[in-house]
XYZ file of C-alpha atoms in Angstrom:
448
model
C 23.183 -18.012 7.825
C 21.865 -15.530 5.419
C 18.811 -14.487 7.224
C 19.127 -12.483 10.574
C 16.688 -13.398 13.392
C 14.993 -9.976 12.952
C 14.310 -10.560 9.188
C 13.020 -14.047 9.886
C 10.766 -12.728 12.637
C 9.468 -9.901 10.233
C 8.679 -12.304 7.519
C 6.828 -14.572 9.780
C 4.797 -11.879 11.104
C 3.827 -10.893 7.528
C 3.075 -14.431 6.543
C 0.921 -14.849 9.678
C -1.041 -11.594 8.861
C -1.568 -12.754 5.338
C -2.762 -16.099 6.363
C -5.095 -14.600 8.995
C -6.574 -12.277 6.048
C -7.070 -15.224 3.763
C -8.473 -17.479 6.342
C -11.053 -14.845 7.310
C -11.988 -14.378 3.676
C -12.623 -18.127 3.382
C -14.631 -18.364 6.607
C -16.711 -15.173 6.085
C -17.598 -15.594 2.405
C -20.149 -18.108 1.458
C -18.753 -18.598 -1.949
C -15.081 -17.975 -1.508
C -12.653 -18.199 -4.588
C -10.617 -21.371 -5.075
C -7.599 -18.957 -5.720
C -8.110 -17.557 -2.095
C -7.815 -21.217 -0.750
C -4.908 -22.096 -2.851
C -2.934 -18.884 -1.698
C -3.828 -19.781 2.019
C -2.227 -23.159 1.492
C 0.930 -21.593 -0.123
C 1.142 -19.150 2.641
C 0.966 -21.777 5.359
C 3.435 -23.797 3.370
C 5.871 -20.787 3.278
C 5.340 -20.364 7.135
C 6.270 -23.857 7.747
C 9.246 -23.669 5.512
C 10.556 -20.463 7.289
C 10.115 -22.257 10.597
C 12.127 -25.334 9.437
C 14.883 -23.063 7.869
C 15.101 -20.737 10.911
C 15.616 -23.679 13.086
C 18.491 -24.631 10.855
C 19.590 -21.131 10.840
C 19.871 -20.943 14.557
C 21.695 -24.411 14.944
C 24.327 -23.075 12.456
C 24.628 -19.582 13.970
C 25.359 -21.457 17.323
C 28.828 -22.369 15.752
C 28.063 -25.565 13.807
C 30.368 -25.221 10.757
C 29.032 -26.460 7.452
C 31.675 -28.404 5.534
C 32.920 -26.419 2.609
C 31.797 -28.995 0.104
C 28.104 -28.741 1.276
C 28.066 -24.853 0.631
C 26.952 -23.316 -2.638
C 29.889 -21.325 -4.325
C 27.431 -18.607 -5.078
C 25.413 -18.215 -1.842
C 27.893 -19.578 0.560
C 24.953 -21.410 2.205
C 24.170 -25.005 2.821
C 22.759 -26.391 -0.382
C 19.404 -27.624 -0.543
C 19.225 -28.993 -4.028
C 22.722 -29.430 -5.506
C 23.132 -29.755 -9.077
C 26.085 -30.222 -11.413
C 26.788 -27.678 -14.240
C 28.351 -28.596 -17.569
C 31.829 -27.776 -16.191
C 31.405 -30.507 -13.380
C 31.216 -27.735 -10.708
C 28.220 -28.147 -8.132
C 25.779 -25.463 -7.169
C 22.578 -25.089 -5.424
C 19.931 -25.292 -8.052
C 18.017 -21.913 -7.393
C 21.165 -19.875 -7.312
C 22.764 -21.273 -10.411
C 19.443 -21.232 -12.182
C 19.148 -17.340 -11.304
C 22.629 -16.948 -12.694
C 21.630 -18.731 -15.996
C 18.395 -16.772 -16.131
C 20.336 -13.656 -16.009
C 21.869 -14.525 -19.332
C 25.310 -15.643 -18.265
C 26.681 -18.627 -20.197
C 29.862 -19.190 -18.107
C 30.662 -21.059 -15.015
C 30.877 -18.596 -11.985
C 33.899 -20.598 -10.584
C 35.919 -21.265 -13.514
C 34.636 -18.684 -15.994
C 34.625 -21.486 -18.606
C 32.000 -21.094 -21.459
C 29.246 -23.652 -20.958
C 28.655 -26.221 -23.638
C 25.205 -26.577 -22.435
C 22.914 -25.276 -19.512
C 21.258 -28.545 -18.538
C 21.467 -28.907 -14.672
C 21.899 -32.356 -13.473
C 20.921 -33.336 -9.668
C 24.083 -34.341 -7.774
C 22.471 -37.149 -5.867
C 25.626 -38.029 -3.941
C 26.241 -34.618 -2.491
C 22.434 -34.482 -1.601
C 22.733 -37.584 0.186
C 25.847 -36.645 1.977
C 24.138 -33.420 3.148
C 21.162 -35.378 4.336
C 23.293 -37.577 6.228
C 25.383 -34.919 7.865
C 21.965 -33.041 8.845
C 20.661 -36.196 10.459
C 24.092 -36.712 12.490
C 23.822 -33.094 13.792
C 19.894 -33.172 14.572
C 19.098 -30.754 11.860
C 16.183 -30.978 9.502
C 17.134 -31.483 5.915
C 16.475 -28.298 4.118
C 13.840 -28.492 1.492
C 14.491 -27.494 -2.068
C 13.095 -23.962 -3.077
C 9.986 -24.249 -4.957
C 9.734 -20.824 -6.398
C 13.107 -19.747 -7.545
C 12.216 -15.959 -8.172
C 10.494 -15.488 -4.880
C 12.817 -17.104 -2.430
C 16.308 -16.804 -3.575
C 17.920 -14.114 -1.566
C 21.561 -13.896 -0.668
C 23.706 -11.759 1.659
C 25.161 -10.082 -1.564
C 21.531 -8.993 -2.401
C 21.180 -7.542 0.959
C 24.449 -5.786 0.782
C 23.417 -4.547 -2.680
C 20.194 -3.030 -1.457
C 21.850 -1.459 1.699
C 24.413 0.107 -0.628
C 21.835 1.579 -3.093
C 19.734 2.927 -0.201
C 22.776 4.467 1.264
C 23.225 6.496 -1.944
C 19.773 8.064 -1.600
C 21.088 10.514 0.828
C 24.089 11.365 -1.166
C 24.738 13.478 -4.199
C 22.234 13.850 -6.923
C 24.203 11.686 -9.329
C 24.529 9.037 -6.749
C 20.803 9.223 -6.176
C 20.040 8.909 -9.930
C 22.381 5.951 -10.328
C 21.068 4.171 -7.421
C 17.361 4.782 -8.378
C 17.819 3.371 -11.723
C 19.498 0.207 -10.410
C 16.848 -0.373 -7.786
C 14.128 0.095 -10.170
C 15.706 -2.453 -12.528
C 16.382 -4.851 -9.797
C 12.917 -4.758 -8.242
C 11.337 -5.159 -11.676
C 13.475 -8.147 -12.674
C 13.851 -9.981 -9.261
C 10.707 -10.702 -7.070
C 12.990 -11.821 -4.463
C 14.647 -8.383 -4.361
C 11.177 -6.842 -3.772
C 10.757 -8.942 -0.668
C 13.920 -7.504 0.889
C 12.192 -4.224 1.593
C 10.160 -6.135 4.227
C 13.173 -7.029 6.199
C 13.793 -3.494 7.225
C 11.366 -0.953 8.705
C 13.243 1.939 7.284
C 14.109 0.732 3.666
C 11.043 2.466 2.119
C 11.787 5.738 3.848
C 15.278 5.559 2.914
C 14.205 4.913 -0.745
C 11.992 8.032 -0.777
C 14.504 10.255 0.773
C 15.103 12.304 -2.500
C 11.248 12.970 -2.640
C 10.966 14.082 0.905
C 9.210 17.479 1.462
C 11.465 20.359 1.960
C 14.180 18.983 -0.374
C 14.997 20.774 -3.749
C 12.825 20.119 -6.797
C 13.418 16.419 -7.724
C 14.385 15.862 -11.488
C 11.642 14.111 -13.256
C 13.700 10.998 -14.187
C 14.667 10.411 -10.613
C 11.047 10.875 -9.429
C 9.894 8.467 -12.203
C 12.555 5.856 -11.083
C 11.513 6.135 -7.436
C 7.834 6.037 -7.939
C 8.094 3.062 -10.376
C 10.226 1.210 -7.666
C 7.555 1.756 -5.092
C 5.094 0.250 -7.612
C 7.401 -2.819 -8.033
C 7.842 -3.254 -4.325
C 4.028 -3.049 -3.853
C 3.371 -5.992 -6.135
C 4.921 -8.294 -3.335
C 2.027 -9.331 -1.191
C 3.992 -8.993 2.141
C 4.899 -5.431 1.161
C 1.505 -3.895 0.692
C 0.740 -3.307 4.290
C 4.297 -2.034 5.014
C 4.251 0.498 2.146
C 0.671 1.924 3.013
C 1.581 2.302 6.601
C 4.819 4.106 5.918
C 4.192 7.715 6.785
C 5.730 8.936 3.507
C 4.993 6.590 0.970
C 1.144 7.434 0.236
C 1.585 11.019 0.504
C 4.421 10.963 -2.065
C 2.402 8.749 -4.406
C -0.473 11.258 -4.175
C 1.888 14.127 -4.890
C 3.181 12.283 -7.868
C -0.219 11.852 -9.308
C -0.150 15.530 -9.761
C 3.490 16.101 -11.043
C 6.228 14.503 -12.996
C 6.154 12.734 -16.255
C 2.974 10.994 -17.398
C 4.661 7.625 -16.741
C 5.387 8.890 -13.244
C 1.691 9.805 -12.757
C 0.421 6.506 -14.288
C 2.938 4.402 -12.144
C 1.711 6.193 -8.920
C -1.966 5.398 -9.864
C -0.752 1.684 -10.612
C 0.876 1.588 -7.153
C -2.263 2.918 -5.353
C -4.250 0.199 -7.231
C -1.850 -2.579 -6.288
C -1.673 -1.440 -2.619
C -5.472 -1.101 -2.409
C -5.839 -4.845 -2.614
C -6.070 -4.869 1.115
C -9.238 -3.281 2.477
C -7.247 -1.634 5.450
C -5.150 -0.113 2.667
C -8.131 1.254 0.925
C -9.313 3.323 3.886
C -5.588 4.588 4.402
C -5.612 5.751 0.889
C -8.859 7.091 0.677
C -8.380 9.130 3.954
C -5.027 10.367 2.579
C -6.785 12.399 -0.172
C -5.923 10.081 -3.248
C -9.224 10.244 -4.826
C -9.274 13.921 -5.924
C -5.907 13.668 -7.981
C -7.041 10.336 -9.334
C -10.282 11.859 -10.706
C -8.392 14.819 -11.884
C -5.970 12.439 -13.796
C -8.845 10.601 -15.180
C -10.541 13.903 -16.521
C -7.263 14.739 -18.167
C -7.821 11.577 -20.142
C -4.065 10.778 -21.057
C -4.309 7.313 -22.813
C -1.192 5.946 -20.849
C -2.703 6.690 -17.430
C -6.317 6.048 -18.048
C -6.642 2.398 -17.260
C -4.339 2.449 -14.094
C -6.339 5.357 -12.826
C -9.804 3.659 -13.430
C -8.402 0.528 -11.803
C -7.267 2.528 -8.638
C -10.621 4.388 -8.326
C -12.543 1.086 -8.795
C -10.544 -0.639 -6.065
C -10.892 2.344 -3.623
C -14.463 2.624 -4.088
C -15.336 -0.937 -2.999
C -15.143 0.447 0.523
C -18.286 2.431 1.502
C -16.446 5.500 3.028
C -14.601 5.917 -0.196
C -17.763 6.166 -2.272
C -18.778 9.333 -0.628
C -15.359 10.770 -1.020
C -15.329 9.975 -4.717
C -18.826 11.588 -5.425
C -17.849 14.670 -3.403
C -14.653 15.048 -5.656
C -16.855 14.997 -8.900
C -16.394 11.368 -9.968
C -19.788 10.919 -11.395
C -19.450 13.901 -13.749
C -16.021 12.935 -15.051
C -16.874 9.248 -15.386
C -20.183 9.723 -17.055
C -18.394 12.167 -19.540
C -15.872 9.660 -20.423
C -18.561 7.003 -20.959
C -20.625 9.197 -23.212
C -17.373 9.825 -25.133
C -16.859 6.121 -25.534
C -13.713 5.990 -23.422
C -13.015 2.906 -21.218
C -16.736 2.220 -21.260
C -16.302 -1.253 -19.606
C -14.302 -0.106 -16.650
C -16.060 3.171 -16.021
C -19.557 1.605 -16.125
C -18.448 -0.870 -13.342
C -17.271 2.152 -11.243
C -20.449 3.973 -11.807
C -22.594 1.010 -10.746
C -20.602 0.875 -7.521
C -21.081 4.579 -6.917
C -24.842 4.431 -7.759
C -25.291 3.157 -4.201
C -24.615 6.590 -2.979
C -27.708 8.999 -2.954
C -25.992 12.118 -4.164
C -24.435 10.098 -6.946
C -27.880 9.055 -8.148
C -29.095 12.675 -8.086
C -26.079 13.737 -10.109
C -26.607 10.897 -12.801
C -30.150 12.139 -13.261
C -29.112 15.727 -13.613
C -26.169 14.957 -15.957
C -28.446 13.003 -18.488
C -27.399 9.378 -17.648
C -30.739 7.659 -18.430
C -30.473 8.126 -22.128
C -26.884 7.129 -22.206
C -27.367 4.113 -20.206
C -30.407 2.934 -22.241
C -28.532 3.593 -25.474
C -25.600 1.247 -24.184
C -28.195 -1.326 -23.314
C -29.590 -1.231 -26.978
C -26.125 -1.013 -28.848
C -23.691 -3.001 -26.710
C -22.678 -6.649 -27.269
C -21.195 -6.819 -23.978
C -23.515 -8.486 -21.437
C -21.544 -7.163 -18.484
C -22.210 -3.636 -19.647
C -25.775 -4.313 -20.003
C -25.871 -5.678 -16.491
C -24.215 -2.581 -15.095
C -26.434 -0.285 -16.916
C -29.685 -1.806 -15.950
C -28.386 -2.051 -12.189
C -27.705 1.696 -12.278
C -31.110 2.332 -13.864
C -32.738 0.369 -11.303
C -31.020 2.432 -8.383
C -32.090 5.552 -10.152
C -35.701 4.181 -10.528
C -35.786 3.347 -6.729
C -34.294 6.374 -5.576
C -35.613 9.100 -8.071
C -39.293 8.866 -8.931
C -39.013 12.108 -10.982
C -37.282 9.902 -13.665
C -40.092 7.321 -14.103
C -41.899 9.340 -16.714
C -38.652 9.544 -18.680
C -37.997 5.900 -18.398
C -41.642 5.053 -19.271
C -41.509 7.299 -22.545
C -38.263 5.638 -23.601
C -39.703 2.212 -22.957
C -42.759 3.032 -25.009
C -40.602 4.215 -27.861
C -38.008 1.481 -27.945
C -38.872 -1.558 -25.648
C -35.273 -1.371 -24.366
C -35.878 -2.727 -20.921
C -38.552 -5.192 -22.381
C -35.890 -6.667 -24.762
C -33.361 -6.975 -22.093
C -35.913 -8.860 -19.733
C -36.302 -11.368 -22.654
C -32.665 -11.759 -23.815
C -30.301 -10.598 -21.086
C -28.339 -12.545 -18.304
C -30.428 -13.729 -15.435
C -29.270 -10.774 -13.368
C -30.053 -8.212 -16.078
C -33.500 -9.867 -16.514
C -34.318 -9.475 -12.726
C -33.429 -5.794 -12.679
C -35.143 -5.243 -15.970
C -38.427 -6.768 -14.847
C -38.169 -5.041 -11.589
C -38.063 -1.716 -13.329
C -40.810 -2.652 -15.753
C -43.112 -3.655 -12.667
C -42.502 -0.226 -11.259
C -43.190 1.519 -14.482
C -46.403 -0.398 -15.024
C -47.608 0.744 -11.592
C -46.529 4.313 -12.402
C -48.553 4.104 -15.591
C -51.517 2.817 -13.684
C -51.448 5.603 -11.119
C -50.970 8.311 -13.764
C -53.802 6.773 -15.736
C -56.304 6.904 -12.843
C -55.221 10.362 -11.734
């Protein structure tokens, strides 16, 4: 059958790791997300289907011949969900559906133009396949539920291998292959999954960018880095990409060079990869935060949102907060907020960083208080007000030298008092906590 034992084993391992991560999240979190449970169920279902299908593959690989009429003309595999096309030809539904989704309006076998694209279940062939499987002690193959994710053919594998082989040839071959693999990984989720079947595929892909090679043309670099982004979207590839010895260093290098699209896509890839906590640590230790912060400081509109998303994700891990602060994140972020740029996103990052003592000190030195209080007064976004007052609370707790400034502001504008009356429950709690401290401070100041 199409999948080799090694490919099946690799996919099973990835599914098990993902299932373990999801179950741990459900068990460890008191208020886990429903989406996490749904994803765990889907992953378990995929693992079960893989087991059933691999059993079928083993039986067929042992020499059991599949009757020609039970094979899909496109995939050459035993059909799971046979359907009849307008021309009367029978195909496996996911493969002919993909053919139609690609814009074809002819029959793959007869080349006739289709009068319509309605697919009708071939119940007779389905029943014949079911009976044949039972006679040979084989589980009847289940129809594919997610066409884009699951449909992979030997032709797809051959295509990927051919494209990767070109990455070690001439520059023209590399450019041609890079554009095609970028297109395929964008359009076909199933093609992204193929990278998980080979431990060397990502290294082969990035061969033209390897250190020591001549300067890579910007368009080739952009295509390859964008392909890494596309591959990283596939959940089973996230760990594979991050643990590859060349992938993260090349993404970091691409943050500094190439077209702005390349730099933006490199940031987006790091954001996507950092969905896994283990990857957050790998990326942080690799030195990604400095070039991300530098790119944020440059302020190119195309890259800003992807960069902010990547910094936010990385800073969820405690170790990366200190790295971001040391690399100047507070100054850059606060300046952007004061300039009214990506205020929502950057306030969230600043709130995360406010748990770091040095970050709090820098905020005080850089004039964060009037900026944050101004946002509370003027903003209509409750989330922004929550983040502002949370940061102010942290400053208030960690830096008593700012209490007088806060008190003077409150006497003049009643900013925190107003928030304590009209804010969200979280904002009210923080605002009241600050007001209590300011009240005590006022009493102490008055008595002394």
